[in-house]
């Protein structure tokens, strides 16, 4: 039972970490695109 709980929390932790990283990269990409568009409009 304890092993199952540990493995579940580990998997959830990895998934949350992956999602957080992907989200951070997405935000970075979007701000980068906005910066490129801003420099083009100048």
PDB file of N, CA and C in Angstrom:
ATOM      1  N   UNK A   1       0.838  -1.206   0.000  1.00  0.00           N
ATOM      2  CA  UNK A   1       0.000   0.000   0.000  1.00  0.00           C
ATOM      3  C   UNK A   1       0.873   1.257   0.000  1.00  0.00           C
ATOM      4  N   UNK A   2       1.887   1.257   0.863  1.00  0.00           N
ATOM      5  CA  UNK A   2       2.783   2.414   0.952  1.00  0.00           C
ATOM      6  C   UNK A   2       3.541   2.604  -0.359  1.00  0.00           C
ATOM      7  N   UNK A   3       4.011   1.485  -0.936  1.00  0.00           N
ATOM      8  CA  UNK A   3       4.753   1.544  -2.199  1.00  0.00           C
ATOM      9  C   UNK A   3       3.874   2.121  -3.304  1.00  0.00           C
ATOM     10  N   UNK A   4       2.614   1.705  -3.332  1.00  0.00           N
ATOM     11  CA  UNK A   4       1.667   2.213  -4.329  1.00  0.00           C
ATOM     12  C   UNK A   4       1.499   3.720  -4.173  1.00  0.00           C
ATOM     13  N   UNK A   5       1.353   4.175  -2.940  1.00  0.00           N
ATOM     14  CA  UNK A   5       1.181   5.593  -2.655  1.00  0.00           C
ATOM     15  C   UNK A   5       2.405   6.387  -3.111  1.00  0.00           C
ATOM     16  N   UNK A   6       3.593   5.850  -2.818  1.00  0.00           N
ATOM     17  CA  UNK A   6       4.840   6.519  -3.212  1.00  0.00           C
ATOM     18  C   UNK A   6       4.936   6.617  -4.730  1.00  0.00           C
ATOM     19  N   UNK A   7       4.622   5.510  -5.424  1.00  0.00           N
ATOM     20  CA  UNK A   7       4.722   5.518  -6.885  1.00  0.00           C
ATOM     21  C   UNK A   7       3.707   6.481  -7.495  1.00  0.00           C
ATOM     22  N   UNK A   8       2.511   6.555  -6.939  1.00  0.00           N
ATOM     23  CA  UNK A   8       1.486   7.474  -7.444  1.00  0.00           C
ATOM     24  C   UNK A   8       1.934   8.923  -7.255  1.00  0.00           C
ATOM     25  N   UNK A   9       2.425   9.247  -6.078  1.00  0.00           N
ATOM     26  CA  UNK A   9       2.865  10.623  -5.823  1.00  0.00           C
ATOM     27  C   UNK A   9       4.055  10.987  -6.712  1.00  0.00           C
ATOM     28  N   UNK A  10       4.942  10.009  -6.962  1.00  0.00           N
ATOM     29  CA  UNK A  10       6.094  10.250  -7.833  1.00  0.00           C
ATOM     30  C   UNK A  10       5.629  10.552  -9.250  1.00  0.00           C
ATOM     31  N   UNK A  11       4.705   9.742  -9.767  1.00  0.00           N
ATOM     32  CA  UNK A  11       4.185   9.937 -11.123  1.00  0.00           C
ATOM     33  C   UNK A  11       3.486  11.292 -11.223  1.00  0.00           C
ATOM     34  N   UNK A  12       2.652  11.610 -10.247  1.00  0.00           N
ATOM     35  CA  UNK A  12       1.941  12.893 -10.243  1.00  0.00           C
ATOM     36  C   UNK A  12       2.946  14.046 -10.211  1.00  0.00           C
ATOM     37  N   UNK A  13       3.972  13.914  -9.385  1.00  0.00           N
ATOM     38  CA  UNK A  13       4.992  14.948  -9.290  1.00  0.00           C
ATOM     39  C   UNK A  13       5.702  15.171 -10.613  1.00  0.00           C
ATOM     40  N   UNK A  14       6.047  14.070 -11.299  1.00  0.00           N
ATOM     41  CA  UNK A  14       6.722  14.163 -12.599  1.00  0.00           C
ATOM     42  C   UNK A  14       5.812  14.838 -13.617  1.00  0.00           C
ATOM     43  N   UNK A  15       4.541  14.432 -13.645  1.00  0.00           N
ATOM     44  CA  UNK A  15       3.582  15.006 -14.599  1.00  0.00           C
ATOM     45  C   UNK A  15       3.423  16.508 -14.357  1.00  0.00           C
ATOM     46  N   UNK A  16       3.266  16.892 -13.101  1.00  0.00           N
ATOM     47  CA  UNK A  16       3.121  18.311 -12.760  1.00  0.00           C
ATOM     48  C   UNK A  16       4.371  19.086 -13.169  1.00  0.00           C
ATOM     49  N   UNK A  17       5.553  18.503 -12.901  1.00  0.00           N
ATOM     50  CA  UNK A  17       6.816  19.136 -13.270  1.00  0.00           C
ATOM     51  C   UNK A  17       6.905  19.330 -14.784  1.00  0.00           C
ATOM     52  N   UNK A  18       6.546  18.286 -15.538  1.00  0.00           N
ATOM     53  CA  UNK A  18       6.583  18.348 -17.005  1.00  0.00           C
ATOM     54  C   UNK A  18       5.628  19.427 -17.520  1.00  0.00           C
ATOM     55  N   UNK A  19       4.407  19.438 -16.981  1.00  0.00           N
ATOM     56  CA  UNK A  19       3.417  20.430 -17.412  1.00  0.00           C
ATOM     57  C   UNK A  19       3.907  21.842 -17.109  1.00  0.00           C
ATOM     58  N   UNK A  20       4.491  22.021 -15.921  1.00  0.00           N
ATOM     59  CA  UNK A  20       4.987  23.333 -15.524  1.00  0.00           C
ATOM     60  C   UNK A  20       6.097  23.794 -16.467  1.00  0.00           C
ATOM     61  N   UNK A  21       7.012  22.883 -16.805  1.00  0.00           N
ATOM     62  CA  UNK A  21       8.094  23.229 -17.726  1.00  0.00           C
ATOM     63  C   UNK A  21       7.555  23.572 -19.106  1.00  0.00           C
ATOM     64  N   UNK A  22       6.631  22.757 -19.597  1.00  0.00           N
ATOM     65  CA  UNK A  22       6.046  22.998 -20.920  1.00  0.00           C
ATOM     66  C   UNK A  22       5.328  24.350 -20.936  1.00  0.00           C
ATOM     67  N   UNK A  23       4.604  24.655 -19.849  1.00  0.00           N
ATOM     68  CA  UNK A  23       3.872  25.915 -19.750  1.00  0.00           C
ATOM     69  C   UNK A  23       4.844  27.096 -19.726  1.00  0.00           C
ATOM     70  N   UNK A  24       5.934  26.967 -18.959  1.00  0.00           N
ATOM     71  CA  UNK A  24       6.939  28.030 -18.891  1.00  0.00           C
ATOM     72  C   UNK A  24       7.551  28.273 -20.270  1.00  0.00           C
ATOM     73  N   UNK A  25       7.859  27.187 -21.001  1.00  0.00           N
ATOM     74  CA  UNK A  25       8.429  27.319 -22.340  1.00  0.00           C
ATOM     75  C   UNK A  25       7.432  27.988 -23.277  1.00  0.00           C
ATOM     76  N   UNK A  26       6.146  27.624 -23.140  1.00  0.00           N
ATOM     77  CA  UNK A  26       5.096  28.217 -23.977  1.00  0.00           C
ATOM     78  C   UNK A  26       5.010  29.722 -23.723  1.00  0.00           C
ATOM     79  N   UNK A  27       5.059  30.123 -22.460  1.00  0.00           N
ATOM     80  CA  UNK A  27       5.006  31.543 -22.104  1.00  0.00           C
ATOM     81  C   UNK A  27       6.225  32.268 -22.685  1.00  0.00           C
ATOM     82  N   UNK A  28       7.409  31.650 -22.573  1.00  0.00           N
ATOM     83  CA  UNK A  28       8.628  32.246 -23.120  1.00  0.00           C
ATOM     84  C   UNK A  28       8.503  32.427 -24.626  1.00  0.00           C
ATOM     85  N   UNK A  29       8.002  31.382 -25.322  1.00  0.00           N
ATOM     86  CA  UNK A  29       7.846  31.453 -26.774  1.00  0.00           C
ATOM     87  C   UNK A  29       6.893  32.584 -27.154  1.00  0.00           C
ATOM     88  N   UNK A  30       5.797  32.703 -26.412  1.00  0.00           N
ATOM     89  CA  UNK A  30       4.799  33.717 -26.733  1.00  0.00           C
ATOM     90  C   UNK A  30       5.368  35.121 -26.526  1.00  0.00           C
ATOM     91  N   UNK A  31       6.091  35.334 -25.440  1.00  0.00           N
ATOM     92  CA  UNK A  31       6.664  36.654 -25.187  1.00  0.00           C
ATOM     93  C   UNK A  31       7.745  36.962 -26.229  1.00  0.00           C
ATOM     94  N   UNK A  32       8.463  35.922 -26.668  1.00  0.00           N
ATOM     95  CA  UNK A  32       9.476  36.091 -27.706  1.00  0.00           C
ATOM     96  C   UNK A  32       8.809  36.520 -29.008  1.00  0.00           C
ATOM     97  N   UNK A  33       7.713  35.870 -29.365  1.00  0.00           N
ATOM     98  CA  UNK A  33       6.971  36.224 -30.575  1.00  0.00           C
ATOM     99  C   UNK A  33       6.476  37.667 -30.488  1.00  0.00           C
ATOM    100  N   UNK A  34       5.966  38.048 -29.319  1.00  0.00           N
ATOM    101  CA  UNK A  34       5.466  39.412 -29.140  1.00  0.00           C
ATOM    102  C   UNK A  34       6.594  40.429 -29.305  1.00  0.00           C
ATOM    103  N   UNK A  35       7.779  40.088 -28.804  1.00  0.00           N
ATOM    104  CA  UNK A  35       8.922  40.987 -28.935  1.00  0.00           C
ATOM    105  C   UNK A  35       9.315  41.139 -30.402  1.00  0.00           C
ATOM    106  N   UNK A  36       9.301  40.008 -31.132  1.00  0.00           N
ATOM    107  CA  UNK A  36       9.640  40.047 -32.563  1.00  0.00           C
ATOM    108  C   UNK A  36       8.632  40.924 -33.303  1.00  0.00           C
ATOM    109  N   UNK A  37       7.338  40.730 -33.003  1.00  0.00           N
ATOM    110  CA  UNK A  37       6.295  41.525 -33.660  1.00  0.00           C
ATOM    111  C   UNK A  37       6.443  43.001 -33.307  1.00  0.00           C
ATOM    112  N   UNK A  38       6.800  43.292 -32.066  1.00  0.00           N
ATOM    113  CA  UNK A  38       6.980  44.684 -31.642  1.00  0.00           C
ATOM    114  C   UNK A  38       8.126  45.336 -32.409  1.00  0.00           C
ATOM    115  N   UNK A  39       9.235  44.618 -32.569  1.00  0.00           N
ATOM    116  CA  UNK A  39      10.383  45.197 -33.270  1.00  0.00           C
ATOM    117  C   UNK A  39      10.062  45.391 -34.748  1.00  0.00           C
ATOM    118  N   UNK A  40       9.243  44.511 -35.323  1.00  0.00           N
ATOM    119  CA  UNK A  40       8.869  44.654 -36.735  1.00  0.00           C
ATOM    120  C   UNK A  40       7.968  45.872 -36.948  1.00  0.00           C
ATOM    121  N   UNK A  41       7.092  46.139 -35.984  1.00  0.00           N
ATOM    122  CA  UNK A  41       6.138  47.245 -36.139  1.00  0.00           C
ATOM    123  C   UNK A  41       6.813  48.608 -35.974  1.00  0.00           C
ATOM    124  N   UNK A  42       7.981  48.630 -35.348  1.00  0.00           N
ATOM    125  CA  UNK A  42       8.682  49.910 -35.128  1.00  0.00           C
ATOM    126  C   UNK A  42       9.273  50.406 -36.452  1.00  0.00           C
TER     127      UNK A  42
END
